[in-house]
mmCIF file of C-alpha atoms and ligand atoms in Angstrom:
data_model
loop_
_atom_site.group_PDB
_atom_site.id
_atom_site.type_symbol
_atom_site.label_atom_id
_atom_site.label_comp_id
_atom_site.label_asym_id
_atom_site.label_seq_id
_atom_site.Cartn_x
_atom_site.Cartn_y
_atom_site.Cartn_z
ATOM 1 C CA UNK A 52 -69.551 33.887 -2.131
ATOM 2 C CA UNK A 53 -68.867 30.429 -1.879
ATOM 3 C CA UNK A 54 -68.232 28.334 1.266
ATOM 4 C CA UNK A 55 -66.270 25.774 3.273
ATOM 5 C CA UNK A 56 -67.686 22.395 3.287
ATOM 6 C CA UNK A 57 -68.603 21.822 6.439
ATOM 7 C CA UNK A 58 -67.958 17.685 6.489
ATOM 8 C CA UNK A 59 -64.041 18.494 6.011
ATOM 9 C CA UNK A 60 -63.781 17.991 9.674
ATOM 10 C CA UNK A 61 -60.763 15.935 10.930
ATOM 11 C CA UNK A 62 -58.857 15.751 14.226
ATOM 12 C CA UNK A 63 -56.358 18.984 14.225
ATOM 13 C CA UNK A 64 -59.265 20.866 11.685
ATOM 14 C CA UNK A 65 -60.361 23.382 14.575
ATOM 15 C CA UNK A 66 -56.325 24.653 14.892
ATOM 16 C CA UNK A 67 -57.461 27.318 12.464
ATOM 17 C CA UNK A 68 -58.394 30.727 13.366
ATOM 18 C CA UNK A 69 -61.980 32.060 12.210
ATOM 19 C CA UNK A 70 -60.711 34.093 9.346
ATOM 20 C CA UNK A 71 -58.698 31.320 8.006
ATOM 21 C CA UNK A 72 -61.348 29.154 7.357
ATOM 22 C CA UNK A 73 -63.978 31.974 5.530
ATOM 23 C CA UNK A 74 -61.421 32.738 3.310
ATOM 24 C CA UNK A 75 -61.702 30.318 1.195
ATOM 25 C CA UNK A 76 -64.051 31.179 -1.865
ATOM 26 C CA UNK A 77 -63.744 34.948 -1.532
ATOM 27 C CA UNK A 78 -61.935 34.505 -4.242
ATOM 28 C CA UNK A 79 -63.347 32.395 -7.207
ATOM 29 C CA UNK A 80 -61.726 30.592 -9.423
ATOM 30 C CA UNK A 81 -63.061 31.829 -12.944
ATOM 31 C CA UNK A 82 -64.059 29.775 -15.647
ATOM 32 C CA UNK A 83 -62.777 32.042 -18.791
ATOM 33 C CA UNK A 84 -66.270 31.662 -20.651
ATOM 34 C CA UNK A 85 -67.125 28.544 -22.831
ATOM 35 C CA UNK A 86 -64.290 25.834 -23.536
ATOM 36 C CA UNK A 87 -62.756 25.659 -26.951
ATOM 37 C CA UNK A 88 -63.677 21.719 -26.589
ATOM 38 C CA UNK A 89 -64.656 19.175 -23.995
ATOM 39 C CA UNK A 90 -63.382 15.948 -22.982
ATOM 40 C CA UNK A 91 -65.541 13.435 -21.882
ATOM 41 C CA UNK A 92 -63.142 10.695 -20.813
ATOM 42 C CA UNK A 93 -59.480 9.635 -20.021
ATOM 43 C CA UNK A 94 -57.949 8.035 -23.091
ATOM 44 C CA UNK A 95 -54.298 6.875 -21.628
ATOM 45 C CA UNK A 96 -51.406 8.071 -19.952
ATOM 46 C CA UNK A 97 -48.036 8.366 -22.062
ATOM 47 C CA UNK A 98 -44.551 7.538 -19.976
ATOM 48 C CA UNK A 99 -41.016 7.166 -21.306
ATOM 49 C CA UNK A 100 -38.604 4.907 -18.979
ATOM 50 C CA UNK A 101 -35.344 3.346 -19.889
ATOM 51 C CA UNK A 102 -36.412 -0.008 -18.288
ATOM 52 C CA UNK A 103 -39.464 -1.566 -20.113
ATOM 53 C CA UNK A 104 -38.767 -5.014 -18.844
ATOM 54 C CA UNK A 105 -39.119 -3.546 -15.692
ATOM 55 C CA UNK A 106 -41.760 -1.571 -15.877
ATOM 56 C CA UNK A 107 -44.387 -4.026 -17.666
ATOM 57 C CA UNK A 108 -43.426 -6.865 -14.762
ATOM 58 C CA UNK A 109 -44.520 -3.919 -12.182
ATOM 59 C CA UNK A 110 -47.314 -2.950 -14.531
ATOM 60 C CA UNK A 111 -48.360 -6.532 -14.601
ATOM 61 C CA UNK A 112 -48.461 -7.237 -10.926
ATOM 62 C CA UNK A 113 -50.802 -3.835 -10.647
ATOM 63 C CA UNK A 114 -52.962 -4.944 -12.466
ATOM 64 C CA UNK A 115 -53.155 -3.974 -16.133
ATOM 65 C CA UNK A 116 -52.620 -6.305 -18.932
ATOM 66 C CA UNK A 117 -50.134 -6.350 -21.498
ATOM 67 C CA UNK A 118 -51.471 -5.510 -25.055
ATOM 68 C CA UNK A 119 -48.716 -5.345 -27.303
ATOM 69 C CA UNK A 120 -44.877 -4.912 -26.665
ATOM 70 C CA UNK A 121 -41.711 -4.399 -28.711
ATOM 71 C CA UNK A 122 -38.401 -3.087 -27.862
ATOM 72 C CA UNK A 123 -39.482 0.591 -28.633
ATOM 73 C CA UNK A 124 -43.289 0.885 -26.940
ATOM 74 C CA UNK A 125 -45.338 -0.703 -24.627
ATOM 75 C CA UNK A 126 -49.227 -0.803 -24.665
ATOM 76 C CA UNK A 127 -50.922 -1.652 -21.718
ATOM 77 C CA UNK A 128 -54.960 -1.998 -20.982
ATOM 78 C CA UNK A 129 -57.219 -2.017 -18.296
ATOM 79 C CA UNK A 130 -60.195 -4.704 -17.907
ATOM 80 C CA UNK A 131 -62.400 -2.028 -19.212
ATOM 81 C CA UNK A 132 -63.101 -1.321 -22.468
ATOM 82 C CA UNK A 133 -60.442 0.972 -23.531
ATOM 83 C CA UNK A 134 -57.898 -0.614 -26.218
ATOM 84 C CA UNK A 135 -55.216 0.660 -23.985
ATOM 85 C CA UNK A 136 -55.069 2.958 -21.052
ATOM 86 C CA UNK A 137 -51.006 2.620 -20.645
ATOM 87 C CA UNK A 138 -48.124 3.544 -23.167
ATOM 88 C CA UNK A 139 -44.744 3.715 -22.663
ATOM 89 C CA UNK A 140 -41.046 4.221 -24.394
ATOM 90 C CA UNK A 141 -38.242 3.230 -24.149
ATOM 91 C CA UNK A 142 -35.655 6.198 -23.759
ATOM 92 C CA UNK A 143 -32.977 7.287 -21.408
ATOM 93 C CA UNK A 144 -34.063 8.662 -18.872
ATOM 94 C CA UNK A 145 -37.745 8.184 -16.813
ATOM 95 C CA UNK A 146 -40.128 10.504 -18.181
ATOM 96 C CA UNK A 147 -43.915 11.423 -17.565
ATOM 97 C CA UNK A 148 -45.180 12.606 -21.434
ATOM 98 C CA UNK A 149 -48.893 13.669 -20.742
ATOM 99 C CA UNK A 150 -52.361 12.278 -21.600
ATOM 100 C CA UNK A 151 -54.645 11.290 -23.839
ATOM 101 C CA UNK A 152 -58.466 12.356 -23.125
ATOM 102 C CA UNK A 153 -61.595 11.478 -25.378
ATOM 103 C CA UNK A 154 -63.125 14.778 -26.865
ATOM 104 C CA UNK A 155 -66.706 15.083 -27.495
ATOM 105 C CA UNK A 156 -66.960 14.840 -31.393
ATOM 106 C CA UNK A 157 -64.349 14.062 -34.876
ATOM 107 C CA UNK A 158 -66.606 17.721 -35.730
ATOM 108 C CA UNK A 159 -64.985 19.892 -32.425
ATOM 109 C CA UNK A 160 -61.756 17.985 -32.870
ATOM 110 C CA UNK A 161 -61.590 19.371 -36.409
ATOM 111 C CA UNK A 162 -62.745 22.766 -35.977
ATOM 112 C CA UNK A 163 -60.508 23.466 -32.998
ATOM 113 C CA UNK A 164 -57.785 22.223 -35.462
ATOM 114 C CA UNK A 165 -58.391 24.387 -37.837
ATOM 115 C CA UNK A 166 -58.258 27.246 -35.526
ATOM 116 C CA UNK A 167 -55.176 26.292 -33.860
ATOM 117 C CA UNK A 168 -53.496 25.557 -36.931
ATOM 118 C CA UNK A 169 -52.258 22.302 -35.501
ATOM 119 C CA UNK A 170 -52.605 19.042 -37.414
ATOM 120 C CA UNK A 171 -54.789 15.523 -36.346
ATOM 121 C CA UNK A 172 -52.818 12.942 -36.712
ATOM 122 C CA UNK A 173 -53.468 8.773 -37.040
ATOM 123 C CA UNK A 174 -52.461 6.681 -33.842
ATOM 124 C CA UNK A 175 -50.561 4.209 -34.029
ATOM 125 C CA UNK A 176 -51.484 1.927 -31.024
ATOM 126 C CA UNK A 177 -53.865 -0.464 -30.536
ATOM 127 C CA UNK A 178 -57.793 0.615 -31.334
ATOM 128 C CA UNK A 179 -56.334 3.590 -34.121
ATOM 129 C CA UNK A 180 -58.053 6.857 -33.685
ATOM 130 C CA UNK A 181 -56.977 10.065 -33.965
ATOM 131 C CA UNK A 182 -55.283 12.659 -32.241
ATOM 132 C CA UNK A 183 -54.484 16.102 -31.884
ATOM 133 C CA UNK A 184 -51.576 16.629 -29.540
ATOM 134 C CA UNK A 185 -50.900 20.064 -27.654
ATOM 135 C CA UNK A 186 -48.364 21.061 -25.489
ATOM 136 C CA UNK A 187 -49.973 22.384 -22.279
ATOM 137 C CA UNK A 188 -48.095 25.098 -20.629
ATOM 138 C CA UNK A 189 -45.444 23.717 -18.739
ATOM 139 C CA UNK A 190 -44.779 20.996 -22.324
ATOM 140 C CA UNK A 191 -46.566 17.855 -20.497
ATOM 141 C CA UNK A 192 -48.488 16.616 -23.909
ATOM 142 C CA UNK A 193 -52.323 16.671 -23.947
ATOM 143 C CA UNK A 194 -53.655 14.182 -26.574
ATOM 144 C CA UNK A 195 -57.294 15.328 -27.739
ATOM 145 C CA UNK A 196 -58.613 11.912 -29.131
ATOM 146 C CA UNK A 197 -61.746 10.365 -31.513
ATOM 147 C CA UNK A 198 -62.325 7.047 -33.122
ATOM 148 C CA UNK A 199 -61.054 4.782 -30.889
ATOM 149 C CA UNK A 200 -62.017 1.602 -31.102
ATOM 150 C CA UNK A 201 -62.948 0.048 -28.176
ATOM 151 C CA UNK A 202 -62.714 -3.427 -27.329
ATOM 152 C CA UNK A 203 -64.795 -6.218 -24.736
ATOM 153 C CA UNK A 204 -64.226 -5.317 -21.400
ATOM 154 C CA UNK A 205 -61.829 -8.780 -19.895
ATOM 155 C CA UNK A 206 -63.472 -10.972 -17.713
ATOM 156 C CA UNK A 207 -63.109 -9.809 -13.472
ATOM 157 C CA UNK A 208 -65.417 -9.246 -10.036
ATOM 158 C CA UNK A 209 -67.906 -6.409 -11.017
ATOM 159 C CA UNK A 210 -70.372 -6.834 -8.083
ATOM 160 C CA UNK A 211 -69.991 -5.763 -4.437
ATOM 161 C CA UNK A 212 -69.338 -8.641 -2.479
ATOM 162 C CA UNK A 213 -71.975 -9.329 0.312
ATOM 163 C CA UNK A 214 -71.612 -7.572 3.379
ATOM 164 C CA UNK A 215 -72.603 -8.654 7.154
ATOM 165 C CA UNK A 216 -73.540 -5.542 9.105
ATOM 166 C CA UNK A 217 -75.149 -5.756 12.456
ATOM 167 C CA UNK A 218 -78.765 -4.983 11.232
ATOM 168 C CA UNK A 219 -78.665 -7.372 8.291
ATOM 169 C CA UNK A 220 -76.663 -10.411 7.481
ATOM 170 C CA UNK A 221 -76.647 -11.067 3.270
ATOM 171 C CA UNK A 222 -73.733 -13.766 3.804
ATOM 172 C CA UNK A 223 -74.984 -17.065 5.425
ATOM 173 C CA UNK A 224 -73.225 -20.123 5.523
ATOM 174 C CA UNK A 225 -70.010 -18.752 4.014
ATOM 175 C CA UNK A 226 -66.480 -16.831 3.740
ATOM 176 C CA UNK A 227 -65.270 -13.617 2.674
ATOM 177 C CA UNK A 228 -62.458 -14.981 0.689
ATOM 178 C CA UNK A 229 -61.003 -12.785 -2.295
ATOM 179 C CA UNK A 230 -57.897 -13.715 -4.326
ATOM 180 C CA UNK A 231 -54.324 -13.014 -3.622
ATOM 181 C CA UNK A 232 -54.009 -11.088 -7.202
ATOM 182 C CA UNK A 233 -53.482 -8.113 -8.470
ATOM 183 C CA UNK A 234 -56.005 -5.932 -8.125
ATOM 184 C CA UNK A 235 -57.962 -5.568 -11.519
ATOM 185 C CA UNK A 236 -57.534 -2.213 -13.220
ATOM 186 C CA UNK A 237 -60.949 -1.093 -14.748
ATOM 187 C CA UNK A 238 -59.294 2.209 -16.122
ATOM 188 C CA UNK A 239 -57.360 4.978 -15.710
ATOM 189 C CA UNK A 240 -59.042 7.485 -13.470
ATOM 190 C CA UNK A 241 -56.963 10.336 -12.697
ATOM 191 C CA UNK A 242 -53.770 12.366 -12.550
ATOM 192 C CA UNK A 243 -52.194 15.113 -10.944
ATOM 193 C CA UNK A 244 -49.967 17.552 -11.895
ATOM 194 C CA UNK A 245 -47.997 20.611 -10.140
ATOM 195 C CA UNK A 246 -47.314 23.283 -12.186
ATOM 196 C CA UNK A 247 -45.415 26.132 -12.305
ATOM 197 C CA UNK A 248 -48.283 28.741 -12.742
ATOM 198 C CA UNK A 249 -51.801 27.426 -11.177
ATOM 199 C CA UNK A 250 -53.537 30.826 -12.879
ATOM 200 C CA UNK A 251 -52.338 30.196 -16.390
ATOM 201 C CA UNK A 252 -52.450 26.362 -16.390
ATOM 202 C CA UNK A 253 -55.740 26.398 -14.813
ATOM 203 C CA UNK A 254 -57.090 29.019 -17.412
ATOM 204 C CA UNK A 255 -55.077 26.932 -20.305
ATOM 205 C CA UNK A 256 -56.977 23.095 -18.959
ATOM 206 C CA UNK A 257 -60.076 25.284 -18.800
ATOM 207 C CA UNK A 258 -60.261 26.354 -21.746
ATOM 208 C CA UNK A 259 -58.897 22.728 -23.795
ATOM 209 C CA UNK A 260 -60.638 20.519 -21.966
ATOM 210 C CA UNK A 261 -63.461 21.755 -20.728
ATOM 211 C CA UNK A 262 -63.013 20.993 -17.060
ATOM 212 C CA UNK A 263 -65.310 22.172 -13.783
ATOM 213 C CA UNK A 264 -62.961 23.116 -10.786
ATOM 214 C CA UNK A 265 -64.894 20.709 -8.174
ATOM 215 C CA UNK A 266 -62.986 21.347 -5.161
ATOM 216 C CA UNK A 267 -60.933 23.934 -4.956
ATOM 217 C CA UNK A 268 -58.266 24.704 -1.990
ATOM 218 C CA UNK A 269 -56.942 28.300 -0.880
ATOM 219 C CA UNK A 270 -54.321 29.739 1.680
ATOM 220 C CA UNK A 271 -55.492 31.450 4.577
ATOM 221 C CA UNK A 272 -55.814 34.607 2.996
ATOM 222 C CA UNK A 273 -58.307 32.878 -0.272
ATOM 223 C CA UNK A 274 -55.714 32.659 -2.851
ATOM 224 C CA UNK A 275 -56.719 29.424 -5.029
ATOM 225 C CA UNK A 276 -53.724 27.237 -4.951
ATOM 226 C CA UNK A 277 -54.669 23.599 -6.156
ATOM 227 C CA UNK A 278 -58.189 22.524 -7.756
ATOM 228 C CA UNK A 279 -59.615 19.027 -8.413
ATOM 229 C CA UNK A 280 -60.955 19.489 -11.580
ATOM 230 C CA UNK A 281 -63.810 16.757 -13.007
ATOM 231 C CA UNK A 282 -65.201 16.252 -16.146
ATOM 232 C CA UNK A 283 -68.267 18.405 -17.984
ATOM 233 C CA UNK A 284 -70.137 15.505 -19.068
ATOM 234 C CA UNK A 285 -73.747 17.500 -18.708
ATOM 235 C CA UNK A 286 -76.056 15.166 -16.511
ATOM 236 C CA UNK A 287 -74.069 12.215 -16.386
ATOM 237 C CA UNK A 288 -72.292 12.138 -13.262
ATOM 238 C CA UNK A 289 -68.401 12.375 -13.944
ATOM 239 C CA UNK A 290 -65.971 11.685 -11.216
ATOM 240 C CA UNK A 291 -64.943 13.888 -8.378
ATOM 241 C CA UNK A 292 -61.114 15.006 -10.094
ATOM 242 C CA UNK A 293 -59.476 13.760 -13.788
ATOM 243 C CA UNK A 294 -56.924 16.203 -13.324
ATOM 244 C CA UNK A 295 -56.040 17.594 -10.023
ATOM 245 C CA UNK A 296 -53.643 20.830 -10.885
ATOM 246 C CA UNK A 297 -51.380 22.132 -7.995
ATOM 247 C CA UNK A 298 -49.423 25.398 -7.943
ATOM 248 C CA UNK A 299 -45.924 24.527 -6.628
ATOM 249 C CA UNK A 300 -41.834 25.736 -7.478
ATOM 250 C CA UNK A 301 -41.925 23.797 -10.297
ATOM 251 C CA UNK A 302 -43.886 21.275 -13.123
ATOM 252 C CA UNK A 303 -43.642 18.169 -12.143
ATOM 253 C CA UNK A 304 -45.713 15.065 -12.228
ATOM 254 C CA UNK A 305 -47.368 13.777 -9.036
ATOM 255 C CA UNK A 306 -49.067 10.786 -9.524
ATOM 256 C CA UNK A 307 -51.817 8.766 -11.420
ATOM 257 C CA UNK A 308 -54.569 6.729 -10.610
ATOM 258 C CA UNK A 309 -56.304 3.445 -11.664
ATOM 259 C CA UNK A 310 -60.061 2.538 -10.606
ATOM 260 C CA UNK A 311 -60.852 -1.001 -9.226
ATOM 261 C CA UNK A 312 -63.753 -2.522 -7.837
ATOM 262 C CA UNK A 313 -63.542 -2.029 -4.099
ATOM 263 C CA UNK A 314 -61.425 -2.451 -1.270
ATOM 264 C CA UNK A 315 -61.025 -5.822 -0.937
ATOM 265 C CA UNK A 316 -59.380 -5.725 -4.335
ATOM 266 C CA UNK A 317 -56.726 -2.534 -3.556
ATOM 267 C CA UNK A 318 -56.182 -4.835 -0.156
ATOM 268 C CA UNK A 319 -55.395 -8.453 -1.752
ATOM 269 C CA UNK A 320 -53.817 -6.360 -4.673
ATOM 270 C CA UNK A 321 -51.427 -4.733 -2.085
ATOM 271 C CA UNK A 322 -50.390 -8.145 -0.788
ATOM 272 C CA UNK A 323 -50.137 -9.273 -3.806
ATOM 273 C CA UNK A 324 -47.537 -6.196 -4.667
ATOM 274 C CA UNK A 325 -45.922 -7.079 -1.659
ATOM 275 C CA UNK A 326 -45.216 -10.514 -2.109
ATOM 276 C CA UNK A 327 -43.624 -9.819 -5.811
ATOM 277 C CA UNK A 328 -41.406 -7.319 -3.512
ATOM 278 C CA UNK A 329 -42.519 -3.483 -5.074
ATOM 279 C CA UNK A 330 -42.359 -0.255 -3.240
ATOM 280 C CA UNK A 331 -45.327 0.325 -1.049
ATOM 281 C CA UNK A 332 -45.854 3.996 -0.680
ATOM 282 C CA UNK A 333 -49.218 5.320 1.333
ATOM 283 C CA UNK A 334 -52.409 3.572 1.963
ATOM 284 C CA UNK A 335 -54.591 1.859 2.949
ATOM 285 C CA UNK A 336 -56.935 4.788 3.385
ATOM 286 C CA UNK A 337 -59.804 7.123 2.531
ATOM 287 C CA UNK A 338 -59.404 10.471 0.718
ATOM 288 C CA UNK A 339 -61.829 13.441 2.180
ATOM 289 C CA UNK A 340 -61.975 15.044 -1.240
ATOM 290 C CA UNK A 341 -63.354 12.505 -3.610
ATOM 291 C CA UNK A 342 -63.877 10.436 -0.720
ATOM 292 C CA UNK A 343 -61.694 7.288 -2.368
ATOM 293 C CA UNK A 344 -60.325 4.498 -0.667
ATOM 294 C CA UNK A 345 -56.872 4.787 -1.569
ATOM 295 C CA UNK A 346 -53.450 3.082 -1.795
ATOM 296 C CA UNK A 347 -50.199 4.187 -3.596
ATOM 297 C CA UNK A 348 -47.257 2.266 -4.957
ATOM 298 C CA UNK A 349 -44.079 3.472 -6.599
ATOM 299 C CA UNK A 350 -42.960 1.980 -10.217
ATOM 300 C CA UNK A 351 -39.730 0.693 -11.074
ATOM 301 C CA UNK A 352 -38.782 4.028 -12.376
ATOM 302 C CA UNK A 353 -39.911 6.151 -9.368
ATOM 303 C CA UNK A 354 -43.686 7.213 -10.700
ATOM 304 C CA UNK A 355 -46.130 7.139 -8.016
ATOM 305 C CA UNK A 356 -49.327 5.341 -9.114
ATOM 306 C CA UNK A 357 -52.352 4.818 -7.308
ATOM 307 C CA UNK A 358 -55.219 2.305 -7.219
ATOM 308 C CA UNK A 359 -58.259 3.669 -5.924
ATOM 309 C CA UNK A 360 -62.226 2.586 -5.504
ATOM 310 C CA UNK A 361 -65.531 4.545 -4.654
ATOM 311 C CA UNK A 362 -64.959 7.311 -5.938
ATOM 312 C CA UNK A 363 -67.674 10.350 -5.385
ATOM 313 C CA UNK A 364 -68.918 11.356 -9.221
ATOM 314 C CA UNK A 365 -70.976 14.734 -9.979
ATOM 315 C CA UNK A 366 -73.281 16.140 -12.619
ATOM 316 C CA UNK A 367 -72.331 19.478 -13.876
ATOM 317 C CA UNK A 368 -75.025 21.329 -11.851
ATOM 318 C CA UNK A 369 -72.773 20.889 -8.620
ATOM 319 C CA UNK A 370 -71.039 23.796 -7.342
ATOM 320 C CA UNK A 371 -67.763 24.488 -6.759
ATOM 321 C CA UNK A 372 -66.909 24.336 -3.073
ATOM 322 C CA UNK A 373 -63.796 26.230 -1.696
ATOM 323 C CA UNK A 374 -61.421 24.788 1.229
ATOM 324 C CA UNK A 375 -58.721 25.819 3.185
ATOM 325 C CA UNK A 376 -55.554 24.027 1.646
ATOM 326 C CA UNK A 377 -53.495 21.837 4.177
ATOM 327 C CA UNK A 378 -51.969 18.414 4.676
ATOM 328 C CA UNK A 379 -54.756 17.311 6.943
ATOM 329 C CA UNK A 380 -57.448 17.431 4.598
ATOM 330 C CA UNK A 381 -56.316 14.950 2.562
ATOM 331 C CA UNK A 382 -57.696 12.074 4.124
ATOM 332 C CA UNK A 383 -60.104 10.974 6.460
ATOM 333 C CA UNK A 384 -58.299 7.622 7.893
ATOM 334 C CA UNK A 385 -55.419 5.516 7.108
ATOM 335 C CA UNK A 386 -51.715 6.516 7.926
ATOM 336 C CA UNK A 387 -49.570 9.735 7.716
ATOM 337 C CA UNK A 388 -48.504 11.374 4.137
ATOM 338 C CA UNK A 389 -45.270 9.405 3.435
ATOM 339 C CA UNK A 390 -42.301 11.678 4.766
ATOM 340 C CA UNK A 391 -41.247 11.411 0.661
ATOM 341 C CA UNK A 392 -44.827 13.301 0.307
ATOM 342 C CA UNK A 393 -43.678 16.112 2.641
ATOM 343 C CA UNK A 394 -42.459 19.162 1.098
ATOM 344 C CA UNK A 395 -38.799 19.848 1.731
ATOM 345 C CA UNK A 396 -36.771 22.917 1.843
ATOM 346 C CA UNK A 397 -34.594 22.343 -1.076
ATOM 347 C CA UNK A 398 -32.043 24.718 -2.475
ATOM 348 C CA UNK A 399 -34.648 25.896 -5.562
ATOM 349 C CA UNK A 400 -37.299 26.332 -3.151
ATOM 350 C CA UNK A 401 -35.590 28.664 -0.620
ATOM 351 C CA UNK A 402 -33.937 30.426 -3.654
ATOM 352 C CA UNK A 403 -37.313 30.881 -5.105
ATOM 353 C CA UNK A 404 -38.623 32.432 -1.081
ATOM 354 C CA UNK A 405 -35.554 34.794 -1.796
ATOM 355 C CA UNK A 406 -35.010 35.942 -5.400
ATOM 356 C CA UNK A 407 -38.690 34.977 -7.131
ATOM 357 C CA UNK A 408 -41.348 37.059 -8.461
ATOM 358 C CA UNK A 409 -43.640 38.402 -6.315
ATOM 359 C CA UNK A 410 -46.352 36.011 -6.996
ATOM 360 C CA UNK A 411 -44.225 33.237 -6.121
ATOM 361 C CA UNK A 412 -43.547 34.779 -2.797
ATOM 362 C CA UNK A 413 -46.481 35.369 -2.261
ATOM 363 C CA UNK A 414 -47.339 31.458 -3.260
ATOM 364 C CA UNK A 415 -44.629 29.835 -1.362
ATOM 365 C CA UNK A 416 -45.890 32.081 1.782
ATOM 366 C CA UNK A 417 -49.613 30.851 1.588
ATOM 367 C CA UNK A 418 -48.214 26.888 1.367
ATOM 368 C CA UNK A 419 -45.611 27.406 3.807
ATOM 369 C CA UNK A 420 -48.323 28.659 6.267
ATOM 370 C CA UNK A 421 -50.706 25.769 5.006
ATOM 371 C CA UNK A 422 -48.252 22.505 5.365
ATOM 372 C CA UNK A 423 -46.288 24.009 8.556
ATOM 373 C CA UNK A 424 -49.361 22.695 10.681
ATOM 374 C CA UNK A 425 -49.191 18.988 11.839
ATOM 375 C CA UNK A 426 -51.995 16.912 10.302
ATOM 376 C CA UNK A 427 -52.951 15.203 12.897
ATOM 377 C CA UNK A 428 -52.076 16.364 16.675
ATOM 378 C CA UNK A 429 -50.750 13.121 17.576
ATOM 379 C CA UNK A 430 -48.240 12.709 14.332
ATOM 380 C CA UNK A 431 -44.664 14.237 14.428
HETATM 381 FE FE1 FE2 B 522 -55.231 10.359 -6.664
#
């Protein structure tokens, strides 16, 4: 049997009785035998919106870097070395599509092809490639991607800047003094998704991608509700979560996330946000799982995106740890969830605690019980 980690220790963590906390991890979150295929990398996240004026300005002042535009599609990169990280549509209404991921070999893509039946097709952005698109099961796409070609990573701040502690000063004779910018996006990191079945979806990302559950959290009685889910890359470290999949009412997106070098970037980058008058929406601040420094924004069209730095990465040899699931344990500092973040009682939800299936009861019940306690003892 698995157990808690021990370091998820915040103000408010000791309201929980005894058997609350063991039971997490008694029971495991299976992994459904060997994957069909395995990703090794995020390719790009695919949005429709009916603004794209609008959305590349935002886009722009977060940091990525226009690629190629028409009236139809945007393409926007990182200053990594991906052709482009960012696409999006122009349609009529704001739409989250799915996302692309890099697959191991053109020999897996092929054969899992073949076995699906499905077709590979040629895309048409920037860098080629191919792709085999699925439908995962709540319809978000999931491109399965080779041949790529990638392009020179674009000039930015890859070092750490010196630090001053008490013990040792590295920084003589000079300022800290970063740029008011936007804070450079390296790549796309992450996203999270809550679905409408955390069994089947889990079992269905499992199984097409290859993913690890590295943290997963549980209601007080053990049932798995939400994992953070990394990459199988064998020995190379991948990081902490690429998808994070969260049982909920409904399938929705949550938010994405975009690395940068540290957080003297995310801070000047937030000014800079600021300043060209976006919607702030929670940070500064340091996750507990994945320990990243964090800070969120809202697009023009509502999407919440994040920029995030030090991330914690893992080999494939690290274990699955089990935790209870609550607000708390989200992060270790910064400010409260946004009140936007908080679930609400809307009409499909209490419909769904009165006329759903059993499991969703039973769901619903384990969250209720999970977010009814206050984060932190001194927030309302
Ligand atoms: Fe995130």
């Amino acid at each position: 049997m698995s157990k808690t980690l021990d370091q998820i220790v915040y103000p408010g963590s000791d309201q929980y009785a005894p058997e609350e906390l063991t039971a997490p991890g008694t029971i495991p979150l299976e992994l459904h035998g060997e994957p069909l295929i395995r990703a090794v990398d995020t390719a790009y996240i695919l949005f429709q919106v009916p603004n794209l004026d609008r959305q590349q300005a935002f886009l722009q002042d977060f940091g990525l870097m226009t690629v190629e535009s028409s009236d139809k599609t945007l393409y926007m990169r990182g200053y990594g070395r991906a052709p482009y990280i960012y696409e999006v549509c122009k349609g009529y209404t704001e739409k989250f599509l799915g996302v692309g991921f890099l697959v191991e070999s053109e020999d897996a893509l092929n054969s899992l092809a073949n076995k699906l039946g499905e077709t590979i097709t040629n895309i048409e952005g920037p860098g080629g490639g191919k792709r085999l698109r699925l439908n995962d099961p709540d319809g978000f796409w999931v491109d399965l991607v080779v041949g790529r070609e990638m392009v020179a990573p674009l000039d930015t701040r890859r070092d750490a800047l010196p630090v001053n502690i008490p013990a040792k000063k590295t920084r003589i004779n000079r300022g800290q003094r970063t740029a008011l910018a936007p804070s450079a996006v390296e790549r796309f990191g992450h996203y999270v998704l809550m679905v409408s079945d955390f069994e089947r979806s889990w079992k269905w990302y499992r199984q097409h991608l290859g993913l690890l559950p590295t943290d997963v959290l549980c209601t007080g009685t053990g049932q798995p509700v939400l994992s953070f889910c990394r990459l199988d890359n064998g020995e190379l470290p991948s990081d902490h979560h690429t998808l994070v999949l969260s049982g909920g009412p409904e399938a929705k997106y949550m938010h994405s996330a975009f690395e940068t070098i540290d957080q003297d970037a995310i801070g000047q980058g937030q000014q800079f946000l600021k300043m060209k008058g976006w919607n702030h929406f929670w940070g500064l601040g340091r996750h507990i799982l994945g320990s990243q420094i964090f800070d969120y924004w809202l697009d023009p069209h509502g999407f919440e995106v994040e920029h995030y730095a030090d991330g914690d990465v893992f080999d494939n040899r690290h274990p699955t740890q089990y935790h209870l699931f609550d607000r708390g344990g989200l992060w270790a500092w910064g400010n409260d969830v946004p009140a936007a973040m908080k679930p609400k009682p809307t009409l499909k939800l209490i419909m769904m605690a009165m006329f759903g299936s059993r499991s969703q009861k039973k769901l619903l019940s384990g969250l209720g019980r999970a977010i009814s306690y206050a984060p932190r003892p001194w927030l309302k």
